[in-house]
Coordinates of C-alpha atoms and ligand atoms in Angstrom, one line a residue:
Chain A
X299 CA 141.7 191.8 214.3
X300 CA 140.8 193.8 211.2
X301 CA 141.5 196.6 212.8
X302 CA 144.5 196.0 214.6
X303 CA 146.0 194.7 211.1
X304 CA 145.3 198.2 210.1
X305 CA 147.0 199.7 213.4
X306 CA 149.9 197.2 213.2
X307 CA 151.0 198.7 210.1
X308 CA 150.3 202.2 210.3
X309 CA 152.5 201.4 213.3
X310 CA 155.1 200.3 210.8
X311 CA 154.6 203.2 208.9
X312 CA 154.8 206.2 211.8
X313 CA 157.7 204.2 213.5
X314 CA 160.2 204.2 210.0
X315 CA 159.0 208.1 210.2
X316 CA 162.3 210.5 210.4
X317 CA 160.3 213.4 211.5
X318 CA 159.6 211.3 215.1
X319 CA 163.2 210.7 215.5
X320 CA 164.2 214.6 215.0
X321 CA 161.3 215.3 217.5
X322 CA 162.5 212.6 219.5
X323 CA 165.9 214.0 219.5
X324 CA 164.7 217.8 219.9
X325 CA 163.0 216.8 223.4
X326 CA 165.8 214.5 225.0
X327 CA 167.7 218.1 224.3
X328 CA 165.5 219.6 226.2
X329 CA 165.0 217.7 228.9
X330 CA 168.8 217.9 229.2
X331 CA 168.8 221.5 228.8
X332 CA 167.0 221.8 231.6
X333 CA 169.4 220.6 233.9
X334 CA 171.5 223.4 232.5
X335 CA 169.1 225.9 232.9
X336 CA 169.0 224.7 236.7
X337 CA 172.1 225.6 237.0
X338 CA 172.1 229.4 235.6
X339 CA 169.0 230.3 237.6
X340 CA 168.4 230.6 241.4
X341 CA 165.4 229.0 242.7
X342 CA 165.1 225.1 243.3
X343 CA 166.9 223.1 240.6
X344 CA 164.7 220.3 241.3
X345 CA 161.8 222.3 240.2
X346 CA 162.9 223.6 237.3
X347 CA 164.0 220.6 235.9
X348 CA 160.6 219.4 236.1
X349 CA 158.6 222.4 234.9
X350 CA 161.0 222.9 231.7
X351 CA 160.9 218.4 231.2
X352 CA 157.0 217.9 231.6
X353 CA 156.7 220.9 229.4
X354 CA 159.3 219.7 226.8
X355 CA 157.5 216.2 226.7
X356 CA 154.0 218.0 226.5
X357 CA 155.0 220.2 223.4
X358 CA 157.1 217.4 221.4
X359 CA 154.6 214.9 221.8
X360 CA 152.0 217.1 220.0
X361 CA 154.6 217.7 218.0
X362 CA 154.6 214.6 217.2
X363 CA 151.0 213.7 216.8
X364 CA 150.0 216.4 214.9
X365 CA 152.8 215.8 211.9
X366 CA 152.2 212.3 212.2
X367 CA 148.5 212.4 212.2
X368 CA 148.0 214.6 209.2
X369 CA 149.8 212.6 206.8
X370 CA 148.4 209.0 207.4
X371 CA 144.7 209.1 206.4
X372 CA 145.9 211.7 203.4
X373 CA 149.2 209.9 202.2
X374 CA 146.4 206.7 202.1
X375 CA 144.4 208.4 199.5
X376 CA 147.1 210.3 197.9
X377 CA 148.7 207.1 197.4
X378 CA 146.2 205.2 196.0
X379 CA 147.2 202.6 199.1
X380 CA 143.8 203.0 200.1
X381 CA 142.1 201.5 196.6
X382 CA 142.7 197.9 197.7
X383 CA 142.9 198.3 200.8
X384 CA 139.5 200.0 201.2
X385 CA 138.9 197.1 198.9
X386 CA 139.1 194.4 201.1
X387 CA 136.2 193.4 203.6
X388 CA 136.7 196.5 206.0
X389 CA 134.5 199.2 206.6
X390 CA 136.0 202.8 206.1
X391 CA 135.4 203.0 210.4
X392 CA 137.6 200.5 210.7
X393 CA 140.4 201.8 208.3
X394 CA 139.9 205.1 210.5
X395 CA 140.1 203.7 214.2
X396 CA 143.3 201.7 213.2
X397 CA 144.9 204.7 211.8
X398 CA 143.9 206.1 215.2
X399 CA 145.3 203.2 217.3
X400 CA 148.4 202.5 215.4
X401 CA 149.4 206.5 216.0
X402 CA 148.3 206.1 219.6
X403 CA 150.5 203.3 220.1
X404 CA 153.6 205.1 218.0
X405 CA 152.3 207.8 220.6
X406 CA 152.6 206.0 223.8
X407 CA 156.0 204.5 222.7
X408 CA 157.5 207.6 222.4
X409 CA 155.6 209.4 225.7
X410 CA 157.7 206.2 227.1
X411 CA 161.1 207.4 225.8
X412 CA 160.7 210.8 226.5
X413 CA 159.6 209.3 230.5
X414 CA 162.6 207.8 231.3
X415 CA 165.1 209.8 229.9
X416 CA 163.0 212.6 232.3
X417 CA 163.2 210.2 235.3
X418 CA 166.7 209.2 234.5
X419 CA 167.9 213.2 234.6
X420 CA 165.7 213.4 237.7
X421 CA 167.0 210.6 239.2
X422 CA 171.0 212.0 238.8
X423 CA 169.8 214.9 240.5
X424 CA 167.9 213.6 243.5
X425 CA 168.3 209.9 243.4
X426 CA 164.4 209.2 244.1
X427 CA 162.8 208.2 241.0
X428 CA 159.2 210.6 241.6
X429 CA 157.0 208.1 240.6
X430 CA 154.2 211.5 241.3
X431 CA 155.4 213.0 237.7
X432 CA 153.7 210.0 236.1
X433 CA 150.2 210.8 237.2
X434 CA 151.1 214.2 234.7
X435 CA 152.3 212.6 232.1
X436 CA 149.5 210.2 231.9
X437 CA 147.3 213.0 231.1
X438 CA 149.4 214.7 228.9
X439 CA 149.2 210.9 226.9
X440 CA 144.9 211.8 226.9
X441 CA 145.9 215.1 225.4
X442 CA 147.8 213.2 223.0
X443 CA 144.7 210.8 222.2
X444 CA 142.3 214.0 221.6
X445 CA 145.5 215.7 219.4
X446 CA 145.5 212.8 217.2
X447 CA 142.0 212.7 217.3
X448 CA 141.6 215.9 215.8
X449 CA 144.9 215.9 213.6
X450 CA 143.1 212.8 211.5
X451 CA 139.4 214.3 211.4
X452 CA 141.5 217.6 210.3
X453 CA 143.7 214.9 207.3
X454 CA 139.9 213.4 205.7
X455 CA 139.1 216.7 204.3
X456 CA 142.5 218.6 204.0
X457 CA 145.8 218.7 202.8
X458 CA 148.6 217.7 205.2
X459 CA 149.9 221.4 205.8
X460 CA 146.4 222.7 206.0
X461 CA 145.1 220.2 208.5
X462 CA 148.8 220.9 210.2
X463 CA 147.4 225.0 210.8
X464 CA 144.0 223.6 212.1
X465 CA 145.3 220.8 214.4
X466 CA 147.7 223.7 215.6
X467 CA 145.0 226.0 216.1
X468 CA 143.5 223.3 218.0
X469 CA 146.1 223.1 220.0
X470 CA 146.8 226.7 221.3
X471 CA 142.6 228.0 221.4
X472 CA 142.7 224.6 223.4
X473 CA 145.3 225.8 225.8
X474 CA 144.2 229.7 226.0
X475 CA 140.5 229.1 226.5
X476 CA 141.0 229.0 230.0
X477 CA 141.0 232.7 229.9
X478 CA 137.9 232.7 229.5
X479 CA 136.4 230.7 232.7
X480 CA 138.0 233.7 234.1
X481 CA 136.7 235.9 232.4
X482 CA 133.5 233.8 233.3
X483 CA 133.5 234.3 236.7
X484 CA 134.7 237.7 236.5
X485 CA 131.3 238.9 234.2
X486 CA 127.8 240.4 235.6
X487 CA 124.8 238.2 234.2
X488 CA 123.5 238.8 230.9
X489 CA 124.1 238.4 227.3
X490 CA 127.7 238.2 226.9
X491 CA 128.1 236.1 229.3
X492 CA 126.4 233.5 228.2
X493 CA 127.9 233.6 224.7
X494 CA 131.1 233.9 226.4
X495 CA 129.9 230.4 227.9
X496 CA 128.8 229.0 225.1
X497 CA 132.3 229.5 222.9
X498 CA 133.8 228.2 226.3
X499 CA 131.9 225.1 226.1
X500 CA 132.8 225.0 222.8
X501 CA 136.3 225.6 222.6
X502 CA 138.2 222.8 224.0
X503 CA 140.2 223.1 226.7
X504 CA 143.3 220.9 227.3
X505 CA 144.8 222.9 230.1
X506 CA 142.1 220.3 231.5
X507 CA 145.2 217.9 231.2
X508 CA 147.6 220.1 232.6
X509 CA 148.7 218.7 235.8
X510 CA 152.3 220.5 236.0
X511 CA 151.9 222.9 238.5
X512 CA 150.2 220.5 241.2
X513 CA 153.2 217.0 240.6
X514 CA 156.2 219.9 241.0
X515 CA 155.0 221.2 243.8
X516 CA 153.3 218.0 245.3
X517 CA 149.8 219.6 245.7
X518 CA 147.1 217.6 246.4
X519 CA 145.4 216.8 243.4
X520 CA 141.0 216.3 244.3
X521 CA 140.2 212.5 243.1
X522 CA 137.4 214.3 241.5
X523 CA 139.1 217.0 239.4
X524 CA 141.0 213.9 238.1
X525 CA 138.1 211.7 237.4
X526 CA 136.0 214.6 235.3
X527 CA 139.9 215.1 233.2
X528 CA 139.9 211.9 232.3
X529 CA 136.5 211.7 231.0
X530 CA 136.6 215.2 229.1
X531 CA 139.3 213.5 227.5
X532 CA 137.1 209.7 227.0
X533 CA 134.4 211.7 226.0
X534 CA 136.1 214.2 223.4
X535 CA 138.0 211.8 221.8
X536 CA 135.2 209.7 220.6
X537 CA 133.2 212.6 220.0
X538 CA 136.0 214.0 217.4
X539 CA 136.8 210.0 215.8
X540 CA 132.7 209.8 215.6
X541 CA 132.8 213.1 213.3
X542 CA 135.5 211.5 211.5
X543 CA 134.0 208.2 210.6
X544 CA 130.8 210.2 209.3
X545 CA 132.9 212.9 207.1
X546 CA 134.7 210.1 206.2
X547 CA 131.8 207.6 205.0
X548 CA 130.5 209.6 201.7
X549 CA 134.0 210.8 200.5
X550 CA 134.8 209.4 197.3
X551 CA 138.5 208.6 196.9
X552 CA 139.8 210.4 193.4
Chain B
X36 CA 124.2 180.5 184.1
X37 CA 124.4 182.7 187.5
X38 CA 125.6 186.4 187.5
X39 CA 128.8 187.3 189.1
X40 CA 128.3 191.5 188.8
X41 CA 125.6 193.6 187.2
X42 CA 126.0 196.9 186.7
X43 CA 122.2 198.5 186.1
X44 CA 122.1 202.1 184.6
X45 CA 125.5 203.5 186.3
X46 CA 126.1 207.0 186.7
X47 CA 128.6 209.2 187.6
X48 CA 130.1 213.0 187.7
X49 CA 133.3 214.4 188.9
X50 CA 133.1 218.6 190.1
X51 CA 136.0 219.9 188.6
X52 CA 137.6 223.1 187.6
X53 CA 138.0 226.3 190.4
X54 CA 134.3 227.0 190.1
X55 CA 132.9 223.9 190.7
X56 CA 131.1 222.1 187.3
X57 CA 130.0 218.6 186.9
X58 CA 131.9 217.0 184.6
X59 CA 129.5 213.8 183.2
X60 CA 131.8 210.8 183.8
X61 CA 129.4 208.0 183.2
X62 CA 126.4 207.7 181.3
X63 CA 124.3 204.8 182.8
X64 CA 126.3 201.9 182.0
X65 CA 124.5 198.7 182.3
X66 CA 126.3 195.4 181.8
X67 CA 126.4 191.6 183.2
X68 CA 129.3 189.3 183.8
X69 CA 128.1 185.5 184.1
X70 CA 129.9 183.5 186.7
X71 CA 132.9 181.3 185.2
X72 CA 134.0 183.6 182.0
X73 CA 136.8 186.2 181.2
X74 CA 135.0 190.0 180.3
X75 CA 136.9 192.7 178.7
X76 CA 135.8 196.0 179.4
X77 CA 137.2 197.9 176.2
X78 CA 137.5 201.6 176.1
X79 CA 139.8 204.5 174.5
X80 CA 141.6 206.7 177.5
X81 CA 139.4 208.4 179.4
X82 CA 136.4 206.3 178.4
X83 CA 135.6 205.4 182.5
X84 CA 136.5 201.8 182.0
X85 CA 138.2 203.0 185.7
X86 CA 135.7 204.8 187.0
X87 CA 133.4 202.1 187.1
X88 CA 135.5 199.7 188.5
X89 CA 135.8 202.7 191.3
X90 CA 132.3 202.7 192.0
X91 CA 131.9 198.8 192.0
X92 CA 134.7 198.7 194.6
X93 CA 132.8 201.4 197.1
X94 CA 135.7 203.5 196.2
X95 CA 133.8 206.3 194.7
X96 CA 129.7 206.6 195.4
X97 CA 127.3 207.0 191.8
X98 CA 125.1 209.1 191.5
X99 CA 123.3 206.5 190.1
X100 CA 122.2 202.6 189.3
X101 CA 122.5 199.9 191.0
X102 CA 125.3 197.2 191.2
X103 CA 125.6 193.6 192.7
X104 CA 128.2 191.4 193.6
X105 CA 127.6 187.6 193.5
X106 CA 124.2 188.4 194.8
X107 CA 125.2 190.8 197.4
X108 CA 124.7 193.8 197.6
X109 CA 128.4 195.9 196.4
X110 CA 129.0 197.7 199.4
X111 CA 128.4 194.9 201.8
X112 CA 131.3 192.5 203.4
X113 CA 129.6 189.6 202.0
X114 CA 130.9 190.8 198.7
X115 CA 134.0 191.8 199.2
X116 CA 135.0 188.9 200.9
X117 CA 134.7 187.3 197.3
X118 CA 136.5 189.8 195.3
X119 CA 140.3 190.5 194.3
X120 CA 141.1 194.1 192.7
X121 CA 144.3 194.9 191.0
X122 CA 144.6 199.1 190.4
X123 CA 145.3 200.1 187.3
X124 CA 148.8 202.0 188.6
X125 CA 149.8 199.6 191.4
X126 CA 151.5 201.6 194.1
X127 CA 151.9 199.8 197.3
X128 CA 153.2 200.2 201.4
X129 CA 156.1 200.9 200.3
X130 CA 158.1 200.6 203.5
X131 CA 156.3 197.0 203.5
X132 CA 158.2 193.5 202.1
X133 CA 156.5 191.5 199.7
X134 CA 155.4 189.3 201.8
X135 CA 154.5 191.7 205.1
X136 CA 152.5 193.1 202.5
X137 CA 150.2 190.3 201.4
X138 CA 150.3 189.2 205.1
X139 CA 148.6 192.6 205.9
X140 CA 145.7 192.0 203.4
X141 CA 145.5 188.7 204.2
X142 CA 144.5 189.4 207.9
X143 CA 141.9 192.0 206.5
X144 CA 140.0 188.4 205.4
X145 CA 140.1 186.6 208.5
X146 CA 142.4 183.6 207.3
X147 CA 143.5 180.7 210.0
X148 CA 147.7 182.0 211.1
X149 CA 149.2 178.5 209.8
X150 CA 146.9 178.8 206.2
X151 CA 148.4 182.5 205.6
X152 CA 151.7 181.4 205.4
X153 CA 151.3 179.1 202.9
X154 CA 148.9 181.1 200.4
X155 CA 152.1 183.9 201.0
X156 CA 154.0 181.4 199.3
X157 CA 152.0 179.8 196.7
X158 CA 151.0 183.3 195.5
X159 CA 154.7 184.6 195.6
X160 CA 155.5 181.5 193.6
X161 CA 152.7 181.8 190.8
X162 CA 154.0 185.6 190.2
X163 CA 157.2 185.0 189.9
X164 CA 158.3 186.8 193.0
X165 CA 159.4 184.1 195.4
X166 CA 163.5 185.9 195.4
X167 CA 162.0 189.3 196.4
X168 CA 159.8 188.4 199.0
X169 CA 161.8 190.3 201.7
X170 CA 162.6 193.1 199.5
X171 CA 160.7 196.1 200.5
X172 CA 157.3 197.3 198.2
X173 CA 160.3 200.8 197.3
X174 CA 162.6 198.8 195.6
X175 CA 160.5 197.4 193.3
X176 CA 160.1 197.7 189.9
X177 CA 156.9 198.3 187.7
X178 CA 156.7 195.1 186.6
X179 CA 157.3 193.6 190.3
X180 CA 154.7 195.7 191.2
X181 CA 152.0 194.9 188.5
X182 CA 153.2 191.3 189.8
X183 CA 152.6 191.9 193.9
X184 CA 149.4 193.5 193.1
X185 CA 148.5 190.5 191.3
X186 CA 149.1 188.4 194.1
X187 CA 147.3 190.8 196.9
X188 CA 144.5 190.1 194.6
X189 CA 144.4 186.5 194.9
X190 CA 144.7 186.8 198.4
X191 CA 141.4 185.5 199.0
X192 CA 141.0 182.9 196.4
X193 CA 138.3 185.2 195.2
X194 CA 135.0 184.4 193.2
X195 CA 134.8 187.5 191.1
X196 CA 138.6 189.6 190.4
X197 CA 138.6 192.6 189.0
X198 CA 141.6 194.4 187.2
X199 CA 142.4 197.4 185.8
X200 CA 144.6 196.8 182.8
X201 CA 146.5 194.0 184.0
X202 CA 149.2 193.6 181.3
X203 CA 150.4 197.4 182.2
X204 CA 154.2 197.6 182.4
X205 CA 154.8 193.6 182.0
X206 CA 157.8 192.7 179.3
X207 CA 156.1 190.6 176.7
X208 CA 156.9 187.2 179.3
X209 CA 155.5 188.7 181.9
X210 CA 152.1 189.6 179.4
X211 CA 152.7 186.2 178.6
X212 CA 152.4 184.6 182.0
X213 CA 149.8 186.5 183.4
X214 CA 147.8 185.8 180.7
X215 CA 148.5 182.3 181.7
X216 CA 147.3 183.0 185.3
X217 CA 144.1 184.2 184.0
X218 CA 142.9 181.7 182.1
X219 CA 143.6 179.1 184.8
X220 CA 141.5 181.3 187.0
X221 CA 138.8 181.1 185.3
X222 CA 139.5 177.2 184.2
X223 CA 139.5 176.7 188.2
X224 CA 135.8 178.1 187.7
X225 CA 136.7 182.2 188.7
X226 CA 135.4 185.5 186.7
X227 CA 137.3 187.9 185.8
X228 CA 136.9 191.3 184.9
X229 CA 139.6 193.5 183.4
X230 CA 139.7 196.3 182.1
X231 CA 142.2 197.0 178.9
X232 CA 142.8 198.8 175.8
X233 CA 145.4 196.1 174.6
X234 CA 143.4 194.0 172.5
X235 CA 145.6 191.6 170.9
X236 CA 145.6 190.6 174.7
X237 CA 141.7 191.3 174.9
X238 CA 141.3 189.2 172.0
X239 CA 143.2 186.2 173.4
X240 CA 141.7 185.4 176.3
X241 CA 138.4 186.8 176.8
X242 CA 135.0 185.1 176.7
X243 CA 132.8 188.1 176.2
X244 CA 133.7 192.2 176.3
X245 CA 131.5 195.5 176.3
X246 CA 132.9 198.6 174.5
X247 CA 132.9 201.8 176.3
X248 CA 133.3 205.2 175.4
X249 CA 133.0 208.7 176.8
X250 CA 131.1 206.9 179.2
X251 CA 128.8 204.6 177.4
X252 CA 128.7 200.9 176.5
X253 CA 128.2 200.9 173.0
X254 CA 128.3 196.9 172.0
X255 CA 128.4 193.9 174.4
X256 CA 128.4 190.5 173.9
X257 CA 130.1 187.4 172.9
X258 CA 133.4 187.9 170.7
X259 CA 132.9 185.3 167.5
X260 CA 129.8 187.5 167.8
X261 CA 130.9 190.7 167.8
X262 CA 133.7 190.2 165.1
X263 CA 133.1 188.4 161.7
X264 CA 135.2 185.3 160.8
X265 CA 134.8 186.7 157.3
X266 CA 138.0 187.1 155.4
X267 CA 138.9 190.5 154.8
X268 CA 141.6 189.9 152.4
X269 CA 144.6 187.6 152.0
X270 CA 148.0 188.6 152.4
X271 CA 150.6 187.2 149.9
X272 CA 154.5 187.7 150.3
X273 CA 156.0 186.9 147.0
X274 CA 159.3 186.5 144.5
X275 CA 160.7 185.7 141.4
X276 CA 157.7 187.5 139.6
X277 CA 157.4 190.8 137.8
X278 CA 155.1 192.7 139.1
X279 CA 153.3 194.0 136.6
X280 CA 152.0 190.7 135.8
X281 CA 150.3 190.3 139.2
X282 CA 149.1 193.8 139.2
X283 CA 145.8 193.0 138.5
X284 CA 145.0 190.4 140.9
X285 CA 144.7 192.7 144.2
X286 CA 147.1 196.0 145.4
X287 CA 151.2 195.5 145.0
X288 CA 153.3 196.5 147.4
X289 CA 156.7 196.0 146.3
X290 CA 159.0 194.8 149.0
X291 CA 163.1 194.6 149.8
X292 CA 165.3 191.9 147.7
X293 CA 162.8 191.8 145.0
X294 CA 160.0 190.3 147.0
X295 CA 156.3 191.5 146.5
X296 CA 153.3 191.7 149.3
X297 CA 150.2 191.2 147.5
X298 CA 146.9 192.0 149.0
X299 CA 144.6 189.9 147.5
X300 CA 140.4 191.1 148.6
X301 CA 138.6 188.5 146.2
X302 CA 139.3 185.0 147.6
X303 CA 138.7 183.1 144.0
X304 CA 141.9 185.4 143.0
X305 CA 144.7 183.3 145.4
X306 CA 144.2 180.3 143.5
X307 CA 145.3 182.3 140.1
X308 CA 147.9 184.3 141.9
X309 CA 149.5 180.8 143.4
X310 CA 149.2 179.2 140.1
X311 CA 150.7 182.2 138.1
X312 CA 153.6 181.9 140.7
X313 CA 154.0 178.1 140.0
X314 CA 154.2 179.5 136.3
X315 CA 157.1 181.6 136.5
X316 CA 159.0 179.6 138.7
X317 CA 158.9 182.0 141.8
X318 CA 158.2 181.6 145.4
X319 CA 155.8 182.0 148.0
X320 CA 157.1 183.3 151.1
X321 CA 153.8 183.5 152.8
X322 CA 150.3 183.8 152.7
X323 CA 148.2 185.4 155.4
X324 CA 144.1 185.4 155.2
X325 CA 143.1 188.5 157.8
X326 CA 140.0 187.9 158.9
X327 CA 138.3 190.8 161.0
X328 CA 140.4 191.8 163.9
X329 CA 138.6 193.0 167.5
X330 CA 141.2 196.1 166.4
X331 CA 139.0 197.0 163.4
X332 CA 135.8 196.8 164.8
X333 CA 137.1 198.8 167.7
X334 CA 138.6 201.5 165.1
X335 CA 135.4 201.6 163.6
X336 CA 133.4 201.9 166.1
X337 CA 135.0 204.6 168.3
X338 CA 135.3 206.8 165.5
X339 CA 131.6 206.4 164.3
X340 CA 131.0 207.1 167.7
Ligands
ATP127 N1 138.9 212.5 189.7 C1 138.2 212.9 188.9 N2 137.7 214.7 188.9 C2 137.4 214.8 187.6 N3 137.9 213.8 186.8 C3 138.1 213.3 186.3 C4 138.5 212.3 188.0 N4 138.6 211.2 187.4 C5 138.6 210.8 186.0 N5 138.2 212.0 185.5 C6 138.2 212.0 184.2 O1 136.7 211.1 184.2 C7 137.1 210.3 181.9 C8 137.1 208.2 182.4 O2 138.4 208.7 183.7 P1 139.1 207.0 183.6 O3 139.8 207.4 184.3 O4 137.9 206.2 184.2 O5 139.2 206.3 181.9 P2 139.8 204.9 181.5 O6 138.8 204.7 180.3 O7 139.8 204.2 183.1 O8 140.9 205.4 181.1 P3 142.5 204.7 180.6 O9 142.4 203.7 179.6 O10 143.6 206.3 180.7 O11 143.0 204.1 182.1 C9 138.2 211.0 182.0 O12 137.9 212.1 181.1 C10 138.8 211.8 183.5 O13 139.2 212.9 183.2
MG128 MG1 141.8 203.3 183.7

């Protein structure tokens, strides 16, 4: 109930942020642009619309999560609204959880809007609703949950600009770290391999959430992989959230 | 009398500067606030009043010391359930309207839905914001923010209310209204802890005070015990009499329009002045005996430190 009240308020705040609509607008433009691209390039038109559309949804979703997520907690402390809030009977972890859920709900709505635009565009082209796309979008949502948790984690102890930089770094590393996996396969056993293995385990691998190629090419995804990716997302998010709570538990609000 | 708030040997320091250096802010604050009283927490700017209150609310963590609220540990939800707090520079969620804001905070106390609606209406009319309940807080003036801040502090019908500069930013009428509300809170059995440096306000309503200077409580007690009832001097404004005739009776300052302001330090001489004025067929415009005020005490103590 208390968490819901905070989440509700966070949603009200986020949904009134102009930056959200700016990003939504650009996402729509990009999705629309995919249609133009498909006309200009040779090859499967459908494929290009899907490729560009899904990539836009994923990228702009991540930007929304980072730009809003890094400001949420910081603003409460900076503007001192947290003084009266924390003096009410609410635990600090409940506050953080409320913030997180409020933003997740906002992102869910945004993702929904982008998906509707995307599917509608696709429908105009193929005259079918491609439900398979939703699998990719679901995993984009899981990725956004993780990124939101990371953005909130950084904003528990640093300014929005710094947290944004950290979060973007997390995003980029997360999407490039699969390179280590290929590297691992090529390496001979030894100290080097162990080091790379450790690095790969510690660093996030956001490619786990990337099923764009599979759905675009109508490839069958083994259910084992789906389950693994879901759990990876859920547990990584929980881990980062718990870390945030620990950081937040003993900090002075000054 | 039960104790509403007890602070024992509270210490707090902040790290400041580029190369962090510990700066001591509170150096062993101890005080007891009894249930049902209005307790004034006085001190010059930067004495550590706000810092103390932030410690009590669990916004910052003291280096050392104990705090107990209404018999509970100060960080427990039971304690928070029964306190209200008004911060010194009220700033709230500016995208919410006044009633949305109060509703949000009411939900944190798990109040009944029906109860909440009534509570909000009552509080808004108590602080005189009935007309503005659907206005976003960003459009509120400083004084209106102070009022809505006061309303949110009372949303849970708290037993102990902590007010940091509750009369700041209010016009004279507003100050009187809030003072009246504070007194009414006490009359309804609530305890009020308020910090201020506006002494007249405190003098009018506080039962007991603590004076804090540079992070230390240098005096606390009943207001009557702290300031003596002794008359310091009597101020008489009179006219129709020559300045030189009364010069020996007290300190004489000539005012406008033939009026003379006379400060008489010896009580017995007041009668002599009155007699003299009668003889000369002069006129007394005012006669005010000045007792020691909180201000005298305060200035005395702070300068002594
Ligand atoms: N975050 C902080 N870092 C460093 N010093 C601080 C911090 N907050 C407060 N101080 C210092 O602590 C001292 C006490 O501040 P505090 O706000 O408690 O004073 P106050 O008694 O409330 O004063 P006022 O009457 O002006 O409100 C001041 O000297 C202030 O500079
Ligand atoms: Mg202060």
